[in-house]
mmCIF file of C-alpha atoms in Angstrom:
data_model
loop_
_atom_site.group_PDB
_atom_site.id
_atom_site.type_symbol
_atom_site.label_atom_id
_atom_site.label_comp_id
_atom_site.label_asym_id
_atom_site.label_seq_id
_atom_site.Cartn_x
_atom_site.Cartn_y
_atom_site.Cartn_z
ATOM 1 C CA THR C 1 19.132 44.680 -27.378
ATOM 2 C CA SER C 2 20.282 41.110 -28.058
ATOM 3 C CA LEU C 3 23.912 41.988 -27.201
ATOM 4 C CA THR C 4 24.662 41.187 -23.554
ATOM 5 C CA ARG C 5 28.496 41.369 -23.535
ATOM 6 C CA TYR C 6 30.185 43.936 -25.752
ATOM 7 C CA PRO C 7 32.774 42.431 -28.160
ATOM 8 C CA TYR C 8 36.281 42.106 -26.759
ATOM 9 C CA VAL C 9 39.560 40.560 -27.911
ATOM 10 C CA THR C 10 41.725 37.797 -26.438
ATOM 11 C CA ASP C 11 44.400 35.461 -27.730
ATOM 12 C CA VAL C 12 46.240 37.696 -30.235
ATOM 13 C CA VAL C 13 49.028 35.433 -31.472
ATOM 14 C CA GLY C 14 50.983 36.571 -34.526
ATOM 15 C CA ASN C 15 48.363 37.408 -37.166
ATOM 16 C CA SER C 16 45.448 35.759 -35.362
ATOM 17 C CA ALA C 17 42.941 37.033 -32.810
ATOM 18 C CA ARG C 18 39.907 35.740 -30.929
ATOM 19 C CA ILE C 19 36.738 37.861 -30.879
ATOM 20 C CA ASN C 20 34.362 37.247 -27.955
ATOM 21 C CA TRP C 21 30.902 38.553 -27.024
ATOM 22 C CA GLY C 22 27.640 37.594 -25.339
ATOM 23 C CA THR C 23 24.000 37.547 -26.430
ATOM 24 C CA ASP C 24 20.553 36.552 -25.309
ATOM 25 C CA THR C 25 19.189 33.237 -26.553
ATOM 26 C CA SER C 26 16.741 34.597 -29.141
ATOM 27 C CA GLN C 27 18.795 33.037 -31.958
ATOM 28 C CA SER C 28 21.350 30.237 -32.039
ATOM 29 C CA THR C 29 23.770 31.169 -34.854
ATOM 30 C CA GLY C 30 26.475 33.819 -34.676
ATOM 31 C CA SER C 31 29.339 35.122 -36.759
ATOM 32 C CA VAL C 32 31.986 37.797 -37.167
ATOM 33 C CA THR C 33 32.537 39.826 -40.313
ATOM 34 C CA TRP C 34 35.941 41.448 -40.746
ATOM 35 C CA GLY C 35 38.143 43.319 -43.189
ATOM 36 C CA PRO C 36 41.438 45.233 -43.379
ATOM 37 C CA VAL C 37 41.679 48.884 -42.391
ATOM 38 C CA SER C 38 43.107 50.889 -45.290
ATOM 39 C CA GLY C 39 43.445 54.655 -45.411
ATOM 40 C CA GLY C 40 41.411 54.924 -42.216
ATOM 41 C CA THR C 41 38.406 53.129 -43.702
ATOM 42 C CA CYS C 42 37.248 49.542 -43.444
ATOM 43 C CA THR C 43 34.473 47.453 -44.948
ATOM 44 C CA PRO C 44 34.133 44.051 -43.273
ATOM 45 C CA THR C 45 33.369 41.525 -46.008
ATOM 46 C CA ASN C 46 34.892 38.271 -44.692
ATOM 47 C CA THR C 47 32.794 36.058 -42.430
ATOM 48 C CA VAL C 48 33.797 33.575 -39.728
ATOM 49 C CA THR C 49 31.242 31.374 -37.980
ATOM 50 C CA ALA C 50 31.337 31.621 -34.193
ATOM 51 C CA THR C 51 30.786 28.911 -31.594
ATOM 52 C CA LYS C 52 28.760 29.327 -28.436
ATOM 53 C CA VAL C 53 28.356 27.947 -24.932
ATOM 54 C CA SER C 54 25.329 28.371 -22.712
ATOM 55 C CA ILE C 55 25.906 30.452 -19.590
ATOM 56 C CA THR C 56 23.765 31.813 -16.780
ATOM 57 C CA VAL C 57 24.081 35.469 -15.794
ATOM 58 C CA GLY C 58 20.909 35.820 -13.774
ATOM 59 C CA LYS C 59 19.234 34.498 -16.922
ATOM 60 C CA SER C 60 20.195 32.186 -19.777
ATOM 61 C CA GLU C 61 22.648 33.697 -22.281
ATOM 62 C CA TYR C 62 25.195 32.591 -24.872
ATOM 63 C CA GLN C 63 28.927 33.292 -24.740
ATOM 64 C CA TRP C 64 30.370 33.412 -28.284
ATOM 65 C CA THR C 65 33.909 33.124 -29.599
ATOM 66 C CA ALA C 66 35.397 33.280 -33.081
ATOM 67 C CA PRO C 67 39.132 32.780 -33.766
ATOM 68 C CA ILE C 68 40.277 34.658 -36.862
ATOM 69 C CA THR C 69 43.517 34.202 -38.786
ATOM 70 C CA PHE C 70 44.252 37.348 -40.778
ATOM 71 C CA PRO C 71 46.143 37.134 -44.076
ATOM 72 C CA SER C 72 48.953 39.418 -42.884
ATOM 73 C CA SER C 73 49.947 41.727 -40.055
ATOM 74 C CA GLY C 74 48.085 44.999 -39.714
ATOM 75 C CA THR C 75 44.868 46.502 -38.358
ATOM 76 C CA TYR C 76 41.452 45.024 -39.080
ATOM 77 C CA CYS C 77 37.882 46.020 -38.290
ATOM 78 C CA TYR C 78 35.110 43.640 -37.298
ATOM 79 C CA ARG C 79 31.428 43.391 -36.482
ATOM 80 C CA VAL C 80 29.491 40.674 -34.641
ATOM 81 C CA GLN C 81 26.171 39.173 -35.673
ATOM 82 C CA LEU C 82 23.413 37.093 -34.115
ATOM 83 C CA GLY C 83 21.676 35.321 -36.959
ATOM 84 C CA ALA C 84 21.399 37.997 -39.654
ATOM 85 C CA SER C 85 21.314 40.889 -37.165
ATOM 86 C CA ASP C 86 24.283 43.250 -36.741
ATOM 87 C CA LEU C 87 24.613 43.483 -32.969
ATOM 88 C CA LEU C 88 26.580 46.737 -33.021
ATOM 89 C CA GLY C 89 23.811 48.754 -34.645
ATOM 90 C CA THR C 90 25.057 52.285 -35.313
ATOM 91 C CA ASP C 91 28.288 51.810 -33.332
ATOM 92 C CA PRO C 92 31.482 52.094 -35.409
ATOM 93 C CA SER C 93 33.301 48.866 -36.222
ATOM 94 C CA PRO C 94 35.868 47.993 -33.528
ATOM 95 C CA GLN C 95 39.447 47.521 -34.697
ATOM 96 C CA VAL C 96 42.091 45.003 -33.681
ATOM 97 C CA THR C 97 45.802 45.139 -34.486
ATOM 98 C CA THR C 98 47.953 42.033 -34.846
ATOM 99 C CA ALA C 99 50.948 41.414 -32.578
ATOM 100 C CA ALA C 100 53.856 43.812 -33.007
ATOM 101 C CA ALA C 101 56.789 42.671 -35.122
ATOM 102 C CA PRO C 102 60.245 42.036 -33.605
ATOM 103 C CA GLY C 103 62.034 45.291 -32.942
ATOM 104 C CA ALA C 104 58.851 47.343 -32.532
ATOM 105 C CA SER C 105 58.436 49.599 -29.506
ATOM 106 C CA TYR C 106 55.191 49.507 -27.504
ATOM 107 C CA SER C 107 53.715 49.657 -24.007
ATOM 108 C CA PHE C 108 51.288 47.374 -22.190
ATOM 109 C CA ALA C 109 49.226 47.388 -18.997
ATOM 110 C CA VAL C 110 49.136 44.946 -16.086
ATOM 111 C CA LEU C 111 46.108 44.380 -13.831
ATOM 112 C CA GLY C 112 45.791 42.256 -10.713
ATOM 113 C CA ASP C 113 43.246 41.716 -7.914
ATOM 114 C CA TYR C 114 40.993 44.143 -9.721
ATOM 115 C CA GLY C 115 37.628 42.499 -10.400
ATOM 116 C CA ALA C 116 35.513 43.716 -7.500
ATOM 117 C CA GLY C 117 33.199 45.942 -9.529
ATOM 118 C CA THR C 118 34.350 49.175 -7.886
ATOM 119 C CA THR C 119 34.701 52.802 -8.923
ATOM 120 C CA ALA C 120 38.481 52.351 -8.725
ATOM 121 C CA GLU C 121 38.285 49.462 -11.205
ATOM 122 C CA ALA C 122 36.287 51.638 -13.603
ATOM 123 C CA ASN C 123 38.800 54.481 -13.243
ATOM 124 C CA VAL C 124 41.756 52.205 -14.019
ATOM 125 C CA MET C 125 39.991 50.689 -17.028
ATOM 126 C CA SER C 126 39.231 54.176 -18.312
ATOM 127 C CA GLN C 127 42.868 55.255 -17.940
ATOM 128 C CA ILE C 128 44.086 52.171 -19.823
ATOM 129 C CA GLY C 129 41.500 52.854 -22.518
ATOM 130 C CA LYS C 130 42.965 56.345 -23.010
ATOM 131 C CA SER C 131 46.569 55.115 -22.913
ATOM 132 C CA PRO C 132 48.869 53.906 -25.725
ATOM 133 C CA ALA C 133 48.978 50.392 -24.211
ATOM 134 C CA SER C 134 48.873 47.723 -26.925
ATOM 135 C CA PHE C 135 47.495 44.928 -24.726
ATOM 136 C CA VAL C 136 46.593 44.044 -21.140
ATOM 137 C CA VAL C 137 47.947 41.220 -18.979
ATOM 138 C CA THR C 138 46.250 40.229 -15.734
ATOM 139 C CA VAL C 139 47.930 38.495 -12.818
ATOM 140 C CA GLY C 140 44.734 36.990 -11.436
ATOM 141 C CA ASP C 141 41.515 37.586 -9.501
ATOM 142 C CA ASN C 142 39.633 38.898 -12.511
ATOM 143 C CA VAL C 143 36.322 38.788 -10.623
ATOM 144 C CA TYR C 144 35.453 38.395 -6.953
ATOM 145 C CA ASN C 145 34.656 36.339 -5.047
ATOM 146 C CA SER C 146 34.242 32.973 -6.750
ATOM 147 C CA GLY C 147 34.645 33.478 -10.517
ATOM 148 C CA THR C 148 31.045 32.707 -11.453
ATOM 149 C CA ASN C 149 29.444 33.995 -14.637
ATOM 150 C CA ALA C 150 27.071 36.030 -12.487
ATOM 151 C CA GLU C 151 30.132 37.799 -11.044
ATOM 152 C CA TYR C 152 31.616 38.308 -14.501
ATOM 153 C CA GLY C 153 28.223 39.740 -15.408
ATOM 154 C CA ASP C 154 27.114 41.395 -18.619
ATOM 155 C CA LEU C 155 26.188 44.878 -19.821
ATOM 156 C CA SER C 156 23.396 45.024 -17.234
ATOM 157 C CA GLY C 157 25.578 44.349 -14.173
ATOM 158 C CA GLY C 158 28.460 42.403 -12.617
ATOM 159 C CA ASN C 159 32.162 42.988 -12.003
ATOM 160 C CA LEU C 160 33.801 42.767 -15.442
ATOM 161 C CA PHE C 161 31.464 43.107 -18.431
ATOM 162 C CA PRO C 162 29.458 46.280 -17.651
ATOM 163 C CA LYS C 163 30.402 49.139 -20.003
ATOM 164 C CA GLN C 164 32.561 50.959 -17.436
ATOM 165 C CA TYR C 165 34.902 47.961 -16.998
ATOM 166 C CA LEU C 166 36.189 45.675 -19.765
ATOM 167 C CA PRO C 167 34.444 47.534 -22.636
ATOM 168 C CA ALA C 168 36.383 50.657 -21.605
ATOM 169 C CA LEU C 169 39.587 48.935 -22.815
ATOM 170 C CA GLY C 170 38.336 49.041 -26.414
ATOM 171 C CA SER C 171 39.736 46.225 -28.538
ATOM 172 C CA ARG C 172 43.025 45.880 -26.691
ATOM 173 C CA PRO C 173 43.747 42.158 -26.330
ATOM 174 C CA ILE C 174 43.563 40.809 -22.800
ATOM 175 C CA PHE C 175 45.775 37.925 -21.640
ATOM 176 C CA ALA C 176 44.468 36.759 -18.280
ATOM 177 C CA ALA C 177 45.813 34.534 -15.520
ATOM 178 C CA GLU C 178 43.237 33.013 -13.150
ATOM 179 C CA GLY C 179 44.328 33.557 -9.534
ATOM 180 C CA ASN C 180 42.790 31.962 -6.461
ATOM 181 C CA HIS C 181 39.476 33.840 -6.700
ATOM 182 C CA GLY C 182 37.769 31.763 -9.345
ATOM 183 C CA PHE C 183 40.103 28.793 -9.268
ATOM 184 C CA THR C 184 37.398 26.434 -8.031
ATOM 185 C CA GLN C 185 34.647 27.936 -10.225
ATOM 186 C CA ASN C 186 37.038 27.991 -13.183
ATOM 187 C CA LEU C 187 34.940 27.147 -16.236
ATOM 188 C CA PRO C 188 33.750 30.767 -16.763
ATOM 189 C CA TYR C 189 37.401 31.924 -16.834
ATOM 190 C CA LEU C 190 38.314 29.319 -19.449
ATOM 191 C CA GLN C 191 35.300 30.284 -21.568
ATOM 192 C CA ASN C 192 35.359 34.065 -21.131
ATOM 193 C CA LEU C 193 39.095 34.799 -21.306
ATOM 194 C CA SER C 194 40.250 32.141 -23.730
ATOM 195 C CA ALA C 195 43.924 31.817 -24.619
ATOM 196 C CA LEU C 196 43.522 28.494 -26.389
ATOM 197 C CA THR C 197 45.420 29.567 -29.515
ATOM 198 C CA ALA C 198 48.344 30.881 -27.457
ATOM 199 C CA ALA C 199 48.450 27.671 -25.429
ATOM 200 C CA GLN C 200 48.420 25.486 -28.528
ATOM 201 C CA ALA C 201 51.081 27.581 -30.258
ATOM 202 C CA SER C 202 53.404 27.649 -27.235
ATOM 203 C CA GLY C 203 53.034 24.064 -25.999
ATOM 204 C CA GLY C 204 50.986 25.208 -23.012
ATOM 205 C CA ARG C 205 47.628 24.090 -21.611
ATOM 206 C CA PHE C 206 44.253 25.803 -21.447
ATOM 207 C CA THR C 207 41.667 23.307 -20.250
ATOM 208 C CA GLN C 208 39.950 21.779 -17.238
ATOM 209 C CA GLU C 209 41.545 18.688 -15.750
ATOM 210 C CA SER C 210 40.411 16.285 -13.072
ATOM 211 C CA TYR C 211 42.493 16.054 -9.885
ATOM 212 C CA CYS C 212 41.956 13.336 -7.363
ATOM 213 C CA CYS C 213 43.107 11.626 -4.287
ATOM 214 C CA THR C 214 45.892 13.639 -2.738
ATOM 215 C CA SER C 215 46.061 14.237 1.002
ATOM 216 C CA THR C 216 44.135 17.518 0.735
ATOM 217 C CA ILE C 217 41.535 16.531 -1.900
ATOM 218 C CA SER C 218 38.423 14.542 -1.011
ATOM 219 C CA GLY C 219 37.234 12.943 -4.238
ATOM 220 C CA SER C 220 37.720 14.296 -7.756
ATOM 221 C CA HIS C 221 37.697 17.998 -8.579
ATOM 222 C CA ASN C 222 38.040 19.849 -11.876
ATOM 223 C CA TYR C 223 40.711 22.561 -11.838
ATOM 224 C CA PRO C 224 42.213 24.593 -14.689
ATOM 225 C CA SER C 225 45.511 23.888 -16.356
ATOM 226 C CA ALA C 226 46.004 27.370 -17.790
ATOM 227 C CA TRP C 227 49.530 28.363 -18.750
ATOM 228 C CA TYR C 228 50.924 29.615 -22.028
ATOM 229 C CA ALA C 229 53.302 32.042 -23.740
ATOM 230 C CA PHE C 230 52.935 34.638 -26.479
ATOM 231 C CA ASP C 231 55.255 36.947 -28.407
ATOM 232 C CA TRP C 232 54.933 40.696 -28.822
ATOM 233 C CA GLY C 233 57.689 42.644 -30.490
ATOM 234 C CA SER C 234 61.003 41.113 -29.464
ATOM 235 C CA VAL C 235 59.694 39.833 -26.116
ATOM 236 C CA ARG C 236 58.190 36.479 -25.126
ATOM 237 C CA TYR C 237 55.656 36.656 -22.276
ATOM 238 C CA TYR C 238 54.803 33.726 -20.019
ATOM 239 C CA VAL C 239 51.452 33.532 -18.229
ATOM 240 C CA LEU C 240 51.869 31.027 -15.407
ATOM 241 C CA ASP C 241 49.112 30.465 -12.847
ATOM 242 C CA ALA C 242 50.600 29.647 -9.441
ATOM 243 C CA ALA C 243 47.307 29.727 -7.508
ATOM 244 C CA PHE C 244 45.345 26.794 -6.167
ATOM 245 C CA ALA C 245 41.924 26.486 -4.574
ATOM 246 C CA ASP C 246 41.561 28.319 -1.242
ATOM 247 C CA GLY C 247 40.306 25.175 0.480
ATOM 248 C CA MET C 248 43.386 23.126 -0.404
ATOM 249 C CA GLY C 249 45.295 24.251 2.662
#
């Protein structure tokens, strides 16, 4: 009952991955345990401490993230904890696979203008979850209308984190661009859909920056610099956000 956002994966770069989830505020320490999948079985024995930020989704919650560097390519299982409590209970351990090696064949899915919390969104997520897609790229507008954490939601409601939406993808990594819906209220995007490792590895940016004093800006405003690249198989993908705030004219 402490788990408010089911674990999901972002930022798979080479042999690393970022595990993300949400909880209530009943405890203030979190971690991920993980281990390699071998012969179809997996016992997570390695532990990584997670970091948290405070968010508001109708009530106070924590958003957690834990970057993991695996010792080699392959498939790994993981579980998330709040204090000493296993948040997944009787659920099987999710699995994440590292980026495909050069020369490998694979498919991926692309989503855009999708985060309105509709039946159609749930249907598309379900189809991707049943597909062979290795990862998901978004081209923006991950939640409508403003990109707030309340719109992102959690397992109890909202436009992205209820079980019929993002959790339906399983542990497929998601690489997300921002888009104009959420560009002004951008901190939840940077926290929830982090690509910090990819940005650092590719010479990109994934942070808030202050903009001031152009002809269309009155005073200082914080906007995201969020652009990066990642490799999968023999292909290099570039995530470039070309949106700006709706009020900029």
